[in-house]
Short mmCIF file of C-alpha atoms and ligand atoms in Angstrom, two decimals:
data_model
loop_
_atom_site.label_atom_id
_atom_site.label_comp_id
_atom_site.label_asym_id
_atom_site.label_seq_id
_atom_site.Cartn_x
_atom_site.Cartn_y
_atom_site.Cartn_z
CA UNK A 20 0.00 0.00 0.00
CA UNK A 21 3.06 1.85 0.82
CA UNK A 22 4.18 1.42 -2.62
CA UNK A 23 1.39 2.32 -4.18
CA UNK A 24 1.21 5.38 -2.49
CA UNK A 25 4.73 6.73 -3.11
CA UNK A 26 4.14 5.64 -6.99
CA UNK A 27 0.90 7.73 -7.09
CA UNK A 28 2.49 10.69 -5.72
CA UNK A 29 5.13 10.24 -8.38
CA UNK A 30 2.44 9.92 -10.62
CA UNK A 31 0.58 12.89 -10.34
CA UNK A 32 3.99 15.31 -9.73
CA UNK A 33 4.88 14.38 -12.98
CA UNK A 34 0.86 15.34 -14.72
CA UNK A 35 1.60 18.47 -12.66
CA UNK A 36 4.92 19.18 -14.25
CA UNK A 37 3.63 18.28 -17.69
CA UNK A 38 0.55 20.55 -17.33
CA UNK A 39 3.01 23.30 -16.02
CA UNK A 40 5.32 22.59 -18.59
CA UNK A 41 2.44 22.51 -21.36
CA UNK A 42 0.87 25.84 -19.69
CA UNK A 43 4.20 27.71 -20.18
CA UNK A 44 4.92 26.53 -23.80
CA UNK A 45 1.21 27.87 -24.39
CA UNK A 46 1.70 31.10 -23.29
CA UNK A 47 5.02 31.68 -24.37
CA UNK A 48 3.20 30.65 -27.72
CA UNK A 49 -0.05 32.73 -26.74
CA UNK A 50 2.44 36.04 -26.97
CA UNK A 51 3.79 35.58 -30.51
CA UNK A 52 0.39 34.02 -32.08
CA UNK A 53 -1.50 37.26 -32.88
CA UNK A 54 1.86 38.76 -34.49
CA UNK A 55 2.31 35.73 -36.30
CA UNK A 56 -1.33 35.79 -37.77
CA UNK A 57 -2.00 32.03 -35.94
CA UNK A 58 -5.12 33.02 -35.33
CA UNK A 59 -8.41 32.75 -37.26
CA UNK A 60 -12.37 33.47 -36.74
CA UNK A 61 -14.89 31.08 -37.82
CA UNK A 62 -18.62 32.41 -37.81
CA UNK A 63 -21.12 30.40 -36.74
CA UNK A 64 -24.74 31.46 -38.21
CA UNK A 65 -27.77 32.64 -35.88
CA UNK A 66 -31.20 31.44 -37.24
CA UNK A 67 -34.68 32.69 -36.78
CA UNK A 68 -36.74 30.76 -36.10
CA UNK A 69 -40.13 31.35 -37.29
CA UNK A 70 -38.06 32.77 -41.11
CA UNK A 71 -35.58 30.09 -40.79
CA UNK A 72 -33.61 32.60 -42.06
CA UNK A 73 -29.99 33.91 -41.35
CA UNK A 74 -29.59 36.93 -39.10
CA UNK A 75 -26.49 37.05 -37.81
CA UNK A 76 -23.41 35.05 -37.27
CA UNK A 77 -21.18 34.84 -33.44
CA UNK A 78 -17.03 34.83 -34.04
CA UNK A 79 -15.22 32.04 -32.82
CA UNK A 80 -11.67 32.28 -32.15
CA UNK A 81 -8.94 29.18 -33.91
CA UNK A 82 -5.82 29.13 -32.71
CA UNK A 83 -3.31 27.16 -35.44
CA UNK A 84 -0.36 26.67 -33.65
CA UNK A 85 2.78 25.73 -35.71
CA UNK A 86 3.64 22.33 -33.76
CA UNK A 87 0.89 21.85 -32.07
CA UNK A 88 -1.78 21.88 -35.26
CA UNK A 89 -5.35 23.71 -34.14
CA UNK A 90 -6.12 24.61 -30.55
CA UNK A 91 -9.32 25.08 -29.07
CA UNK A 92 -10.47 28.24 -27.28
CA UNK A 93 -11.95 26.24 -24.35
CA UNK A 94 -7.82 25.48 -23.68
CA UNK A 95 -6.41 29.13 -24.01
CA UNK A 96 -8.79 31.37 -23.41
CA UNK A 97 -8.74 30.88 -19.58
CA UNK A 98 -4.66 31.11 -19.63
CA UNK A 99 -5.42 34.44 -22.19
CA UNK A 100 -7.28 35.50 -19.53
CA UNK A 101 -5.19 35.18 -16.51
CA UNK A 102 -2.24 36.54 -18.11
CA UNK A 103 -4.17 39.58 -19.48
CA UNK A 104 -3.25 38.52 -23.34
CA UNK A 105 -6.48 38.46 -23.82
CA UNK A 106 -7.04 42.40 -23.99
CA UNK A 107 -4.68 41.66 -26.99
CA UNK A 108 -6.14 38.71 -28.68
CA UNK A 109 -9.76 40.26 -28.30
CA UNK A 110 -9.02 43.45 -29.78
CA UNK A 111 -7.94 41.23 -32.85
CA UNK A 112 -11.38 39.53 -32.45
CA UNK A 113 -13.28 42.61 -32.59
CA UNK A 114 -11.64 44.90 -35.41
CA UNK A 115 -11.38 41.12 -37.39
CA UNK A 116 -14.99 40.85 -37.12
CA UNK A 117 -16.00 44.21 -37.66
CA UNK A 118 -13.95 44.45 -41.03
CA UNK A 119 -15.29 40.28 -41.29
CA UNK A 120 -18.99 41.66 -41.93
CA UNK A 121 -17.87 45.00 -43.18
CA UNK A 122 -16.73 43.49 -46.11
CA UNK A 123 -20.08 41.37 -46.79
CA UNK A 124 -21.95 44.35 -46.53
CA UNK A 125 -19.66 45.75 -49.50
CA UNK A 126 -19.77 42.94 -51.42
CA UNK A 127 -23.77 43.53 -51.53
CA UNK A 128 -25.05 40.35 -49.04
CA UNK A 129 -27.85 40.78 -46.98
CA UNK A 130 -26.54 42.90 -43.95
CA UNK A 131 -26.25 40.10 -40.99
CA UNK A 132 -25.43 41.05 -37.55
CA UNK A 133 -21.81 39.91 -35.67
CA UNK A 134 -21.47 38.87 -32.45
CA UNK A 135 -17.91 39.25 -31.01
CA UNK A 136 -17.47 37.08 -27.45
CA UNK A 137 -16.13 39.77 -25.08
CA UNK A 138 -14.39 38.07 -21.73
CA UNK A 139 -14.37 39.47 -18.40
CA UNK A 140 -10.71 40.51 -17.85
CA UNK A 141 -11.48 42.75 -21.66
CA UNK A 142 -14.51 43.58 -20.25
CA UNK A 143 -13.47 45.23 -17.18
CA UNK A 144 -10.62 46.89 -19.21
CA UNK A 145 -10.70 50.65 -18.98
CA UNK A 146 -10.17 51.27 -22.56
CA UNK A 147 -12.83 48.94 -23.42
CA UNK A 148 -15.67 51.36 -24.96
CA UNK A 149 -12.75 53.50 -26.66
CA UNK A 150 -11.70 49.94 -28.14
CA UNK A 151 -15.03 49.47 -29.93
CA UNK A 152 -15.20 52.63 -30.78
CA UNK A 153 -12.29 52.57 -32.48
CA UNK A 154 -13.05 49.13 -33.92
CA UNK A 155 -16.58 50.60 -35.84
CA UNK A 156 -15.03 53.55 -36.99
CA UNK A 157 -12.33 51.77 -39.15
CA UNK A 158 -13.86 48.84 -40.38
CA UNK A 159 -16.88 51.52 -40.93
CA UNK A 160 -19.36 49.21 -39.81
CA UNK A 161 -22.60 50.83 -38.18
CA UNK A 162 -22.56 50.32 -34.86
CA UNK A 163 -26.34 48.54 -35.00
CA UNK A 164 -24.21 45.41 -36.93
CA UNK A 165 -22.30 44.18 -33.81
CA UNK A 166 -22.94 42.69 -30.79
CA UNK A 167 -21.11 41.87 -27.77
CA UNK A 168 -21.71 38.44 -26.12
CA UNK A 169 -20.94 38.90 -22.08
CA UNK A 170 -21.73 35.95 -18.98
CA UNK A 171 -23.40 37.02 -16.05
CA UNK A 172 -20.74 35.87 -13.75
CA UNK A 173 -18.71 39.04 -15.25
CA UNK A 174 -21.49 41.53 -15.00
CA UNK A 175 -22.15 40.56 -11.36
CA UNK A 176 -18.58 40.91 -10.54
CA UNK A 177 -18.97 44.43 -10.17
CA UNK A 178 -22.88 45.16 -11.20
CA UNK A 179 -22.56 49.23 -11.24
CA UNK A 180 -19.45 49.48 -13.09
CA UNK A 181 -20.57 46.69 -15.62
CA UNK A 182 -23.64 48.49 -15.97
CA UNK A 183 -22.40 51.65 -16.86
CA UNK A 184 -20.28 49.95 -19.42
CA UNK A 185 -22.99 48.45 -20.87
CA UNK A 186 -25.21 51.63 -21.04
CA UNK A 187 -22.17 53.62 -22.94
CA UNK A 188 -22.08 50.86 -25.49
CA UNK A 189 -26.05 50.69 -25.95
CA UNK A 190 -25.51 54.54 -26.17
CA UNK A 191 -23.67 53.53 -28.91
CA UNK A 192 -26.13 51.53 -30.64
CA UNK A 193 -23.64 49.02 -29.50
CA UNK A 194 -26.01 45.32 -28.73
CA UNK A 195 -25.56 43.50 -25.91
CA UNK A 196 -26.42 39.61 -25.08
CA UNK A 197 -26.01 37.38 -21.82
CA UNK A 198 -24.53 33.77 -22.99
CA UNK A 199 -24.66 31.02 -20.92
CA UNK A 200 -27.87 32.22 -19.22
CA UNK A 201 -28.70 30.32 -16.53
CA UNK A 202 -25.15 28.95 -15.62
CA UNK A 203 -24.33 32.07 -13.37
CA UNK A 204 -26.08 33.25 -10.46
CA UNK A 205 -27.25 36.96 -11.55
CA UNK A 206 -29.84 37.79 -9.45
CA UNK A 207 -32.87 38.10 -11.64
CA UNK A 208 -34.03 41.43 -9.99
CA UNK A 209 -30.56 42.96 -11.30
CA UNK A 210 -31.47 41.37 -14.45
CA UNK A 211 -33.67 44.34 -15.78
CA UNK A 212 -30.98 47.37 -15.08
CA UNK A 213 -28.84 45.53 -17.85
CA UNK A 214 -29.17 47.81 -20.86
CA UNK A 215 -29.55 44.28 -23.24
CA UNK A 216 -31.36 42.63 -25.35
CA UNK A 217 -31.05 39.13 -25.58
CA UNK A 218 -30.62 36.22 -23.39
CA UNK A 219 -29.02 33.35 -25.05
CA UNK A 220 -29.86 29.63 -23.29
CA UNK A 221 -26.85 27.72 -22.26
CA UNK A 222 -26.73 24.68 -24.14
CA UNK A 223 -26.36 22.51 -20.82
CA UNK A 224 -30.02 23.33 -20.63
CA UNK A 225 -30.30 22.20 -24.25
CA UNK A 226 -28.28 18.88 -24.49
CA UNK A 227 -31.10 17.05 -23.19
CA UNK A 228 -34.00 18.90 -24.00
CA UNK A 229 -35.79 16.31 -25.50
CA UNK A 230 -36.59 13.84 -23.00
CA UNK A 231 -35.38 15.97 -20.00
CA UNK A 232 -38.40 17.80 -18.02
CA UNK A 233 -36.21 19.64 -15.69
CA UNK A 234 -34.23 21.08 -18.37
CA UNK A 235 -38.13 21.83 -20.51
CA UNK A 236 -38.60 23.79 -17.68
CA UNK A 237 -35.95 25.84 -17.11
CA UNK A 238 -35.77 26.81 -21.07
CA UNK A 239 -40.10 28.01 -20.63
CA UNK A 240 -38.95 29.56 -17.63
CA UNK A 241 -36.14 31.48 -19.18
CA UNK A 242 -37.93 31.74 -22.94
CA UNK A 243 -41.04 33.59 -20.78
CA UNK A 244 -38.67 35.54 -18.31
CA UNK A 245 -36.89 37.22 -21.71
CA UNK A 246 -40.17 38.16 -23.39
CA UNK A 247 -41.44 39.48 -20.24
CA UNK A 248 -38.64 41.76 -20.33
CA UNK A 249 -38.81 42.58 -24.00
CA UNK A 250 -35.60 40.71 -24.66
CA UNK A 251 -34.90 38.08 -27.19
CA UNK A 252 -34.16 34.87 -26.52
CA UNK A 253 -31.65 32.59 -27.97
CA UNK A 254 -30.87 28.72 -27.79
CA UNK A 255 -27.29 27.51 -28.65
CA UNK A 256 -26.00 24.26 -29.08
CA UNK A 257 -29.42 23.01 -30.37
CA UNK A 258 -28.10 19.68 -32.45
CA UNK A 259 -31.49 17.63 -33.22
CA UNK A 260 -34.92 18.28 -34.96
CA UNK A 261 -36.34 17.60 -31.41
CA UNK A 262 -34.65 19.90 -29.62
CA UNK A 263 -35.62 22.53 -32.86
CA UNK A 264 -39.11 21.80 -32.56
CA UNK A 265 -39.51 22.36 -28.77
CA UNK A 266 -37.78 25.65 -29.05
CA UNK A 267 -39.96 26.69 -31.50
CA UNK A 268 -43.17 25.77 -30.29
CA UNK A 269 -42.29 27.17 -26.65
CA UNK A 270 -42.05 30.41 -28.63
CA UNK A 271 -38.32 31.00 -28.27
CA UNK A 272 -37.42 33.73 -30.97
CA UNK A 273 -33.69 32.19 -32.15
CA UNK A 274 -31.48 29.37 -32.46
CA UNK A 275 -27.82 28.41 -33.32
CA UNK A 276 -25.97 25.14 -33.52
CA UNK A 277 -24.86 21.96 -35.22
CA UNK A 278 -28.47 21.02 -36.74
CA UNK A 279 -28.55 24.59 -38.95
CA UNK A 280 -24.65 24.63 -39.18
CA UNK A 281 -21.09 24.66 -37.61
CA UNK A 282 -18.86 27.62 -37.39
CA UNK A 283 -17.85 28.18 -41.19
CA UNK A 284 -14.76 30.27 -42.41
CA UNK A 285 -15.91 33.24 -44.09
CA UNK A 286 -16.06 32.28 -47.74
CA UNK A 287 -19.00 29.27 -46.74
CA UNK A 288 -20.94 31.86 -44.42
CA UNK A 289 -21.11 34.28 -47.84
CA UNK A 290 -22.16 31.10 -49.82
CA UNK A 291 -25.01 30.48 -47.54
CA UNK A 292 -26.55 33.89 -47.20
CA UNK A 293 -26.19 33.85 -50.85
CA UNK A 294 -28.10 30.73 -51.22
CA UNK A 295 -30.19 32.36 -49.21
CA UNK A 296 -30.74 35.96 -50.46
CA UNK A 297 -32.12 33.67 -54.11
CA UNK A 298 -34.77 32.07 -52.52
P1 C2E B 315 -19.50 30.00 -26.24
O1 C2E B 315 -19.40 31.48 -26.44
O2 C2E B 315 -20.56 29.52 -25.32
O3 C2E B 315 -19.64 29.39 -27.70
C1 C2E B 315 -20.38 28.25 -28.00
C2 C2E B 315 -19.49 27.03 -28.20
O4 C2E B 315 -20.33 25.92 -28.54
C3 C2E B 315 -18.51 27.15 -29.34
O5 C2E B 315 -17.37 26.38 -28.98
C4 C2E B 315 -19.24 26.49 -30.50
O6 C2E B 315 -18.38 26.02 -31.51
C5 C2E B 315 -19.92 25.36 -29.78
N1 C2E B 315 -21.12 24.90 -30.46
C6 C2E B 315 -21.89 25.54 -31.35
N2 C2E B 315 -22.95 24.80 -31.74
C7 C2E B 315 -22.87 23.64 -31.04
C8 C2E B 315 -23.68 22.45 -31.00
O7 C2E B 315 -24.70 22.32 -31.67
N3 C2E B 315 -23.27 21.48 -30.14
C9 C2E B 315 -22.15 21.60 -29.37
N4 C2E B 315 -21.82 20.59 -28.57
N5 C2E B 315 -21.36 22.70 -29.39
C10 C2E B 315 -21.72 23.71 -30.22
P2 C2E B 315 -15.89 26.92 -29.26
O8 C2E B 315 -15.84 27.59 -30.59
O9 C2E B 315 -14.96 25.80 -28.98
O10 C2E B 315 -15.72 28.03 -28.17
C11 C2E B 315 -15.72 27.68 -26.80
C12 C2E B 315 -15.77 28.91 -25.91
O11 C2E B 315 -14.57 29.68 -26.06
C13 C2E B 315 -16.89 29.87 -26.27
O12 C2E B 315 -18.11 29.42 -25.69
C14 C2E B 315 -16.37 31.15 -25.66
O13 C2E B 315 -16.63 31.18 -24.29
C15 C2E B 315 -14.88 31.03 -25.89
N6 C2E B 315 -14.49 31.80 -27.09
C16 C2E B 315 -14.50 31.42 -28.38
N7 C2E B 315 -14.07 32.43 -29.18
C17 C2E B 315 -13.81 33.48 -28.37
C18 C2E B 315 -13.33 34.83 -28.57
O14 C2E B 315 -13.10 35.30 -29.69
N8 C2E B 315 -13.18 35.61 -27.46
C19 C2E B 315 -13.45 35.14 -26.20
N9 C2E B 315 -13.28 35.97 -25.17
N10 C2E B 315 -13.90 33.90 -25.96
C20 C2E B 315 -14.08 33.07 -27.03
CA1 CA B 316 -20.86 33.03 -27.02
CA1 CA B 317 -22.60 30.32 -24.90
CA1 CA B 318 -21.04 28.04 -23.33
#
């Protein structure tokens, strides 16, 4: 038992020292990757759900590292985050999205909204409302074309701060949209000071929204909670027909995910909205 003991400890020192290791040769690639152009946005489309139509797209951020081949957000974004590279990397997000739909709009598509995915640490930075400022005036997009994707676990962090963030973007004409509904723990009272004006469903609550009556609930629940506010409401993640038709028939206004369509590089979103601007 001894044995065992002294080999698990070895064991798991050595996963730590790996993950350390791995950590630092991520950042240390994290710092170089926007100069080297290793990153790239895919756009995944936003449906309506009563048109079926297109309406808007959400960026996702790639990462292709050189040795390492394509990296997934979920593994650098939090390490983006903690080392504040993030304020960095999403101020390539934005301006690449802005001049992303920008240049649809010139090239005479239907005008789709973009939704940028704005993280707490670039939330809370001072420059922040400068930034996307900045970000509309050169790519000349109208400010009504983008919105910003926050959690609620950022805006509670520090409510009258985020709020007054929020209200200078609206001021704007700057949209904003809660992801992950649901997940955090905003209190719903503070919920109707947000200057927003969409909720989007976090697709835990979606997953199993077939044959799951807890999580039926909690999307009626948060599908009538929006509308009672005058907000739209949003599923993601939604994957079967099933899931689709629930959605629909409990009235919820939009929906995004694998059933409709992945996140597409740009030249297959401008396919699809032309497909569909000849129907
Ligand atoms: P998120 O904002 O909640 O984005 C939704 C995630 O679900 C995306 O994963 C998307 O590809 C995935 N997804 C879409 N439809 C489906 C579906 O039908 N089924 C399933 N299972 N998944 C679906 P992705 O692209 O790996 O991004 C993961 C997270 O990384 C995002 O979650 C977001 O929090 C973060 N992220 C991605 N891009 C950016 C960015 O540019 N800036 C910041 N700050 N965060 C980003
Ligand atoms: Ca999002
Ligand atoms: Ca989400
Ligand atoms: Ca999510």
């Amino acid at each position: 038992a001894k044995d065992m003991g002294s080999n698990n400890f070895q064991f798991y020192t050595r996963e730590m020292n790996e993950s350390v290791e791995e950590k630092l040769v991520l950042l240390e690639g994290l710092r170089n990757a926007v100069d080297e152009q290793q990153f790239r946005l895919l756009y995944q489309p936003k449906v309506d759900l009563r048109s079926g139509l297109i309406f808007g797209v959400e960026a996702l951020i790639r990462w292709h590292h050189p040795e390492h081949g394509m990296i997934s957000p979920l593994r650098f974004i939090g390490l983006a985050e903690e080392s504040g590279l993030i304020v960095p990397i999403g101020e390539w997000v934005l301006r690449t999205a802005c001049r992303q739909n920008m240049a649809w709009r010139a090239a005479g598509l239907p005008p789709i909204s973009m939704s940028v995915n704005v993280s707490p640490r670039q939330f809370q930075e001072m420059r922040l409302v400068e930034r996307v400022a900045q970000a509309l005036a050169d790519s000349a997009l109208p400010a009504g074309a983008l919105e910003l994707e926050v959690t609620e676990s950022l805006i509670m962090r520090d409510l009258a701060q985020s709020v007054g963030k929020m209200r200078e973007l609206k001021a704007m004409g700057v949209s904003l949209s809660i992801d992950d509904f649901g997940t955090g723990y905003s209190s719903l009272s503070a919920l109707k000071s947000f200057p927003i004006s969409t909720l989007k469903i976090d697709k835990s609550f979606v997953s199993e929204l077939a044959d799951n009556p807890d999580d039926q609930a909690i999307a009626m629940a948060v599908i009538s909670l929006a509308h009672k506010l005058n907000l739209r409401v949003i599923a993601e993640g939604v994957e079967t027909e099933q899931q689709c038709r629930f959605l629909r028939e409990n009235d919820c206004d939009e929906m995004q995910g694998y059933l409709f369509s992945r996140p597409l590089p740009p030249g297959e979103v401008e396919a699809l909205l032309l497909a569909q601007d000849a129907r």
